Coordinates of C-alpha atoms in Angstrom, one line a residue:
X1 CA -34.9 59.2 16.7
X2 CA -30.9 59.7 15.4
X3 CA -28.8 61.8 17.5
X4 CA -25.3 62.6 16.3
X5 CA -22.5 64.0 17.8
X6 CA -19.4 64.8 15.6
X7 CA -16.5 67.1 15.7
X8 CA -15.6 69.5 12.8
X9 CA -16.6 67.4 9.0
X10 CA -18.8 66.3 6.7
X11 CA -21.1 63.4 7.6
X12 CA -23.9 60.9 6.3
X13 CA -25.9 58.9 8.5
X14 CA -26.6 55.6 6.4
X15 CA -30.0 55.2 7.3
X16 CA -31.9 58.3 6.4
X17 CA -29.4 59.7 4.0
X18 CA -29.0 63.1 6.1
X19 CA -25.6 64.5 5.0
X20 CA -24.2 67.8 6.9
X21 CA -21.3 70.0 7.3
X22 CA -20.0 71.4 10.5
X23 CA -17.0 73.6 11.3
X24 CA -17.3 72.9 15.0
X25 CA -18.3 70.6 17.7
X26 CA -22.0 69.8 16.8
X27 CA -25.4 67.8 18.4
X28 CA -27.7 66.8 15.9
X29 CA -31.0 65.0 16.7
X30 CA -33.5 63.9 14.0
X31 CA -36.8 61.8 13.5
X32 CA -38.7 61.5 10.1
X33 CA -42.5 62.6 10.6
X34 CA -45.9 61.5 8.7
X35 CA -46.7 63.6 5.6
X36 CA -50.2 63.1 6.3
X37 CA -51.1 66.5 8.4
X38 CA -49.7 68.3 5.3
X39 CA -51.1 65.9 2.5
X40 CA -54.2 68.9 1.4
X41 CA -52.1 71.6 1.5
X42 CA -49.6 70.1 -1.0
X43 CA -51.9 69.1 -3.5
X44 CA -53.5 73.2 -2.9
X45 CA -50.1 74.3 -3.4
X46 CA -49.6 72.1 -6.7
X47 CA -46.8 70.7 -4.5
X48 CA -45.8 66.8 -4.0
X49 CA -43.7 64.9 -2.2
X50 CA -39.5 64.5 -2.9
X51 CA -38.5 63.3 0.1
X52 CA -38.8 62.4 3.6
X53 CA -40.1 64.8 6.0
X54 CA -37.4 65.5 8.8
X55 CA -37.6 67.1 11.9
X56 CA -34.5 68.4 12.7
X57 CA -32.9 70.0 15.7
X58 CA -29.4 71.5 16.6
X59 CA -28.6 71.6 20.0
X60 CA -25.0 72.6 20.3
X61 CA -22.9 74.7 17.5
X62 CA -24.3 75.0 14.1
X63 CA -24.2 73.5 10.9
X64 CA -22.7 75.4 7.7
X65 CA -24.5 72.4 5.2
X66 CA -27.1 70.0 5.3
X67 CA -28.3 67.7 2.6
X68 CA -31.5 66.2 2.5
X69 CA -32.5 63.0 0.3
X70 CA -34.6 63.2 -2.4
X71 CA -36.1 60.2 -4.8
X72 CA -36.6 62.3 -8.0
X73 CA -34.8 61.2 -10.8
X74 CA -33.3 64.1 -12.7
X75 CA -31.5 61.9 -15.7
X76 CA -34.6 61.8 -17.5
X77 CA -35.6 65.3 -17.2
X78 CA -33.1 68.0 -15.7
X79 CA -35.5 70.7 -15.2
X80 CA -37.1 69.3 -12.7
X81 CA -34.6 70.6 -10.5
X82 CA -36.1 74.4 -11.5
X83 CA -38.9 72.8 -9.8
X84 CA -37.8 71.7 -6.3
X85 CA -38.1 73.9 -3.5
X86 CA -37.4 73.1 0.7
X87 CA -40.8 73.0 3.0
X88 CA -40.4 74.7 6.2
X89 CA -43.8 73.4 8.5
X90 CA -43.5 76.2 10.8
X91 CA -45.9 77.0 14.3
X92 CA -48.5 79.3 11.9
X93 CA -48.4 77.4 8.8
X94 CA -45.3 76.7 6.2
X95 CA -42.9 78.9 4.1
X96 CA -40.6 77.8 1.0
X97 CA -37.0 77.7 0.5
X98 CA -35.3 78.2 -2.1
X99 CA -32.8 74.8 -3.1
X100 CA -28.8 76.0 -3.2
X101 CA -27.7 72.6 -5.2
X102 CA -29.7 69.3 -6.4
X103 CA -27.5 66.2 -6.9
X104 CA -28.7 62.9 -7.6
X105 CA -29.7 62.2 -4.6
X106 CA -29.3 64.9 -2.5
X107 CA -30.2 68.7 -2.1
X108 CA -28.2 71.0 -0.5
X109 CA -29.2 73.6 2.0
X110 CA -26.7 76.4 3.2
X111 CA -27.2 77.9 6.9
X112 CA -29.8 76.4 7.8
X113 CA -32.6 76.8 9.9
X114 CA -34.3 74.0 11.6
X115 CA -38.2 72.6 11.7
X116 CA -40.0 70.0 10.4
X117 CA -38.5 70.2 6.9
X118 CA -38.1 68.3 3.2
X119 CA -38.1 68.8 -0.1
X120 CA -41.3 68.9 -2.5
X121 CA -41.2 69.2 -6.0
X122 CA -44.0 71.5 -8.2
X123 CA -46.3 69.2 -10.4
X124 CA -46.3 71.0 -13.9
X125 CA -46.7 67.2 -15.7
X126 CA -46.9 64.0 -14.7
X127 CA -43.8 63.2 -16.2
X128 CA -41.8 62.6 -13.3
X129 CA -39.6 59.2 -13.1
X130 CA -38.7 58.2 -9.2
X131 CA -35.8 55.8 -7.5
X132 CA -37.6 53.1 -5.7
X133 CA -37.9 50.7 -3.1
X134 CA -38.6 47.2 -3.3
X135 CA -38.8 45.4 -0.3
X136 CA -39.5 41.4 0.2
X137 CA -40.7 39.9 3.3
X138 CA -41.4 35.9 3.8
X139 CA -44.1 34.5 7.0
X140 CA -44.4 30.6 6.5
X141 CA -47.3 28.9 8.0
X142 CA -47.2 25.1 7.8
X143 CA -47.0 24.4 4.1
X144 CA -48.0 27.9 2.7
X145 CA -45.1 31.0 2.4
X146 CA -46.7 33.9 2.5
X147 CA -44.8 37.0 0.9
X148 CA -44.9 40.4 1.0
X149 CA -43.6 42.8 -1.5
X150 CA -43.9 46.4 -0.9
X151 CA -43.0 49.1 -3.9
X152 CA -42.9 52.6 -3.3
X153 CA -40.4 55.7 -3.9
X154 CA -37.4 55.5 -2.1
X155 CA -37.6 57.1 1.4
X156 CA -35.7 56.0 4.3
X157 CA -38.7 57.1 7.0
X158 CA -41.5 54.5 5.0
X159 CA -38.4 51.7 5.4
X160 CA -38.1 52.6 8.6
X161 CA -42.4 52.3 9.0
X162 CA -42.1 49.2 6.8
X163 CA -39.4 47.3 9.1
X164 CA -41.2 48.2 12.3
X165 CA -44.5 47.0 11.1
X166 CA -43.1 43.7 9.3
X167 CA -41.6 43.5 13.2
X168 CA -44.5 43.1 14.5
X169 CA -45.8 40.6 12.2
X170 CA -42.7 37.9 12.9
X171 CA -41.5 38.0 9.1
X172 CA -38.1 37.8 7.6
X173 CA -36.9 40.0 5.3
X174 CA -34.9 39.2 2.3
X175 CA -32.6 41.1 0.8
X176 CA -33.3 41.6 -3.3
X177 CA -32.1 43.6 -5.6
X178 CA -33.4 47.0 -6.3
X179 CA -34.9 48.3 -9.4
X180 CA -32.2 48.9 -12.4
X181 CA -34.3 51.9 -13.8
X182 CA -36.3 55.2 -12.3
X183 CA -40.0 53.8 -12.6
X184 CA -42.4 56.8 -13.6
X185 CA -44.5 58.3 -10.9
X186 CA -48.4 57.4 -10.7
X187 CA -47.8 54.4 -12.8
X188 CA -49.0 51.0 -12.0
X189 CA -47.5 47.6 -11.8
X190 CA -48.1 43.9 -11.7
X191 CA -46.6 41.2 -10.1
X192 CA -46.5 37.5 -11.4
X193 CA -45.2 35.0 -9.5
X194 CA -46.1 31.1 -11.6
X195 CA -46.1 29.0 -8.4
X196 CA -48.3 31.4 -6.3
X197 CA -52.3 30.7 -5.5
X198 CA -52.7 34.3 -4.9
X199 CA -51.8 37.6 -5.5
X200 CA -53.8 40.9 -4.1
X201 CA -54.1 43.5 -5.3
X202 CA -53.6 42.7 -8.7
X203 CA -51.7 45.8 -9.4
X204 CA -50.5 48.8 -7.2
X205 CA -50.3 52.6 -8.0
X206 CA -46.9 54.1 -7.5
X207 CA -47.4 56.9 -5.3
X208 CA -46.1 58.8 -2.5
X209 CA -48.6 57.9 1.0
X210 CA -48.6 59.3 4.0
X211 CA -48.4 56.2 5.6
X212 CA -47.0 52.7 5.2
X213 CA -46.3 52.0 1.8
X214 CA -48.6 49.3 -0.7
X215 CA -47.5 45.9 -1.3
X216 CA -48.4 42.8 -3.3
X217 CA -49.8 39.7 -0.9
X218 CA -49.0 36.6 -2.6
X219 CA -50.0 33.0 -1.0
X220 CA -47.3 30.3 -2.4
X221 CA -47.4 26.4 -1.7
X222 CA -44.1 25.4 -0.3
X223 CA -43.0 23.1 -2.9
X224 CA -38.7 22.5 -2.7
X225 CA -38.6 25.3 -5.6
X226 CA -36.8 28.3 -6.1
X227 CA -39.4 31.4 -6.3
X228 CA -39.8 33.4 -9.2
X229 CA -40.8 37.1 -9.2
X230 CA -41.8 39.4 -11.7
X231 CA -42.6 43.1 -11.9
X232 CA -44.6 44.4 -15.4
X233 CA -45.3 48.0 -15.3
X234 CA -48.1 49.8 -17.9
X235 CA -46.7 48.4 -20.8
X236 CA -46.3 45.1 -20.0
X237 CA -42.6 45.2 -20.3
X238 CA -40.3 43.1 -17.1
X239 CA -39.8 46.5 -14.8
X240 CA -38.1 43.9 -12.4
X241 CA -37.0 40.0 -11.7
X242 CA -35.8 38.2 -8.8
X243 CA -35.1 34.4 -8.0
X244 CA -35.5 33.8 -4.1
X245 CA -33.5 30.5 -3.8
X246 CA -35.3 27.2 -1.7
X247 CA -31.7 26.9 0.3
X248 CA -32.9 30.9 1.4
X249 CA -36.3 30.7 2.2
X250 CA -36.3 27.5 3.7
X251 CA -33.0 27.8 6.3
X252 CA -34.9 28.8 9.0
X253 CA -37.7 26.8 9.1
X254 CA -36.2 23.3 8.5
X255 CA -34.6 22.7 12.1
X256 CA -37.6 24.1 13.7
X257 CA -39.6 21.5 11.4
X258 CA -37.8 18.8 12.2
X259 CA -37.4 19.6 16.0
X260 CA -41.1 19.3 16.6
X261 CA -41.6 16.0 14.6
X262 CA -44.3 18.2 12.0
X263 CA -42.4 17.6 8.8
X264 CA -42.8 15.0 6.4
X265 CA -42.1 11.1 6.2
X266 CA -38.0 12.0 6.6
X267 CA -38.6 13.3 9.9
X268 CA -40.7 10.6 12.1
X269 CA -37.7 9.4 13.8
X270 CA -37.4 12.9 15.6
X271 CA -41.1 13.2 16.9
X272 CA -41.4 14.7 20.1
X273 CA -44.0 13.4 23.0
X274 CA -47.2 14.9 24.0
X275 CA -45.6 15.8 27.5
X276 CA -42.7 17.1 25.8
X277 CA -44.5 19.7 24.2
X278 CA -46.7 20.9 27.2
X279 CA -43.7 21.4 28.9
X280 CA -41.6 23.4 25.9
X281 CA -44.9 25.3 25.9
X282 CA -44.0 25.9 29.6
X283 CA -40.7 27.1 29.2
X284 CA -41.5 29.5 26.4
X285 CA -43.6 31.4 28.1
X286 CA -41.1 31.4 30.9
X287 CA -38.7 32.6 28.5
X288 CA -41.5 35.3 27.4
X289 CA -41.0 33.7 23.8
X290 CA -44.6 33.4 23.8
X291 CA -47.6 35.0 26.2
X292 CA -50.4 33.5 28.2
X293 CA -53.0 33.7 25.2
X294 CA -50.4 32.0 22.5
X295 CA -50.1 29.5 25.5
X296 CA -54.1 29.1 25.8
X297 CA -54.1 28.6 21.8
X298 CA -52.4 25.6 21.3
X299 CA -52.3 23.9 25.2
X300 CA -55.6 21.9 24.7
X301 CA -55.3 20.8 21.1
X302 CA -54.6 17.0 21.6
X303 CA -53.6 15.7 18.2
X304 CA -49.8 15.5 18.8
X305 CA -49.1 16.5 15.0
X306 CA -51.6 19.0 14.9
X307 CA -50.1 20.8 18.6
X308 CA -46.7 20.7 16.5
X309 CA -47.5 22.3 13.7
X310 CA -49.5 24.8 15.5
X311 CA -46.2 25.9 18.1
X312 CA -44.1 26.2 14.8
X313 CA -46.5 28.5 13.2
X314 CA -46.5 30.7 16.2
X315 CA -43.0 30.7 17.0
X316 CA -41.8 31.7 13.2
X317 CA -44.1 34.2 13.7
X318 CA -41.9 35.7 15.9
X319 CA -38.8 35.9 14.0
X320 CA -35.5 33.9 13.8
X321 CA -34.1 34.6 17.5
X322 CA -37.7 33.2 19.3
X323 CA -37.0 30.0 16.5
X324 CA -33.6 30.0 17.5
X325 CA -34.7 29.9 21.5
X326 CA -36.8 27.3 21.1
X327 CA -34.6 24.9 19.7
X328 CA -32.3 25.7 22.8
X329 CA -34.7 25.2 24.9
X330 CA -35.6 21.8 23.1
X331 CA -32.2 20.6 23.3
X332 CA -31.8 21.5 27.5
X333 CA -34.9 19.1 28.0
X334 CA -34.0 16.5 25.6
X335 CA -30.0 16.4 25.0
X336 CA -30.7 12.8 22.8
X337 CA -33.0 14.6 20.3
X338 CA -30.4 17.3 20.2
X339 CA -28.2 14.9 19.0
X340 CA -29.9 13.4 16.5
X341 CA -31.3 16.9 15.3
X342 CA -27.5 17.9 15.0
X343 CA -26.8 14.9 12.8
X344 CA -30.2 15.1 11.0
X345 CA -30.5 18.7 10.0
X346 CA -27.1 20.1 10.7
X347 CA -27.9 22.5 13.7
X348 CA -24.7 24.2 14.5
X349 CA -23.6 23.5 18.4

């Protein structure tokens, strides 16, 4: 939920795009909403998807403009904009409005009125190219990464669904560069990757869904290399390329490696005691970095290694800050392996 309150102007909120105009004292609240109640009657109406869907509400004052993002891209054909109308879902079914102005990324709505609302574009051809999103996300477990690229048209609420559920998976997202060119809508695309053992699916359909968005699964041995990735579309011509450095994907793992004595050969001299780890194991749940059942997991393994390994897999499943607590809390119990990890590894104090 966004909630806005701004004096007389013209505003933008960065994350969904939303642009309005006011010439008083407003209170704007907004939340996207799932396309998926609406999915039939769109494709009955000949009618897809340009946007987010935005449920909008004024609740002081009144707004003379409001702009509402759109991925279409018109460079490659202009009269799509003759196309582009604004959905209104109202209580007894939906109505169309006509657009006032189409910009490149943007529509523009005078006077509006408020309900869930967006813009969908009529489907005369399937000639229709699209901005889009790629987004990169990296788990590591022991010596496997595990990455995570999702493609779809550009739309701030399947960003927003993407973060949340990447969230909940403990992953780290790194920041890539977008797509140079408009890809074409319904097309499909590969991804190679030369040091992966996996990828699945082999290719993915660009299209608008109603829920989270597609995304390539790709299993990569942890080798010291850079990673290289590259997107083919229909043709087989590079649609995309990015280099995720080792210095990158590696950072946060390294300390946490060493820490627990699970690395390689290099490390041996900062192996940590059975005890030791019982007790970390104690403080993180105190510290509710981990819950009773992660605790359960890994308590009774007795391999020392194997115990290791097994509490850095499930704390870099939790993201950077749980990684970062753990370390503390390694350091308050054992202020000599601290210093040893400071001089080994570099851990900032």
């Amino acid at each position: 939920m966004f909630r806005h309150r701004t004096p007389k102007g013209s505003y933008e909120c960065t994350v969904s795009g939303v642009r309005w105009l006011c010439e008083r004292d407003v209170i704007l609240k907004y939340h996207f909403r799932n396309w998926e109640p609406y999915s039939q009657l769109l494709k009955d109406m000949q009618y897809t998807q340009g946007g987010p869907l935005l449920d909008i509400t004024v609740e002081l004052g009144e707004l003379g403009e409001v702009h509402l993002p759109h991925f279409v891209c018109l460079g490659t054909n202009p009269s799509l904009r003759n196309e582009m109308k604004i959905l209104h879902v109202e209580e007894h079914g939906v109505s169309l409005e006509e657009v006032h102005e189409v910009t490149r990324f943007h529509v523009k709505i005078l006077h509006p009125k408020f309900s869930p609302i967006a813009l969908i574009l009529r489907l005369l051809s399937w000639n229709v190219d699209v901005h889009c999103e790629l987004m990169l996300y990296l788990t590591v477990k022991r010596e496997t990464l595990i990455s995570r690229l999702y493609l779809f048209p550009w739309n701030p609420g399947q960003i927003q669904a993407v973060e949340q559920q990447e969230k909940s998976y403990g992953s780290s997202r790194f920041l890539i560069s977008r797509p140079e060119q408009s890809f074409k809508l319904y097309s499909f695309f590969r991804l190679n990757i030369p040091c992966s053992t996996s990828i699945n699916p082999q290719k993915i359909h660009l299209i608008q869904r109603d829920t989270t968005p597609s995304f390539f699964k790709a299993i990569v041995k942890i080798t010291g290399h850079d990673i290289e990735m590259e997107l083919f579309g229909d043709d087989e011509r590079t649609a995309w390329k990015e280099k995720v450095s080792r210095d990158e994907y590696i950072s946060d793992t390294r300390s946490t490696s060493a820490v627990l004595g699970a690395g390689g050969p290099a490390e041996s001299s900062l192996t940590v005691s059975g005890p030791v780890l019982n007790e970390l194991l104690d403080r993180l749940l105190q510290h509710t970095v981990i819950n009773q059942e992660d605790m359960e997991s890994v308590k009774g393994i007795a391999e020392r290694a194997e115990k290791a390994r097994d509490i850095i897999d499930m704390v870099l499943r939790k993201g950077t800050e749980s990684c970062s607590r753990m370390i503390n809390l390694l350091g308050e119990m054992d202020p000599n392996l601290w210093s040893q990890l400071q001089i080994s590894v570099g851990v900032p104090t």
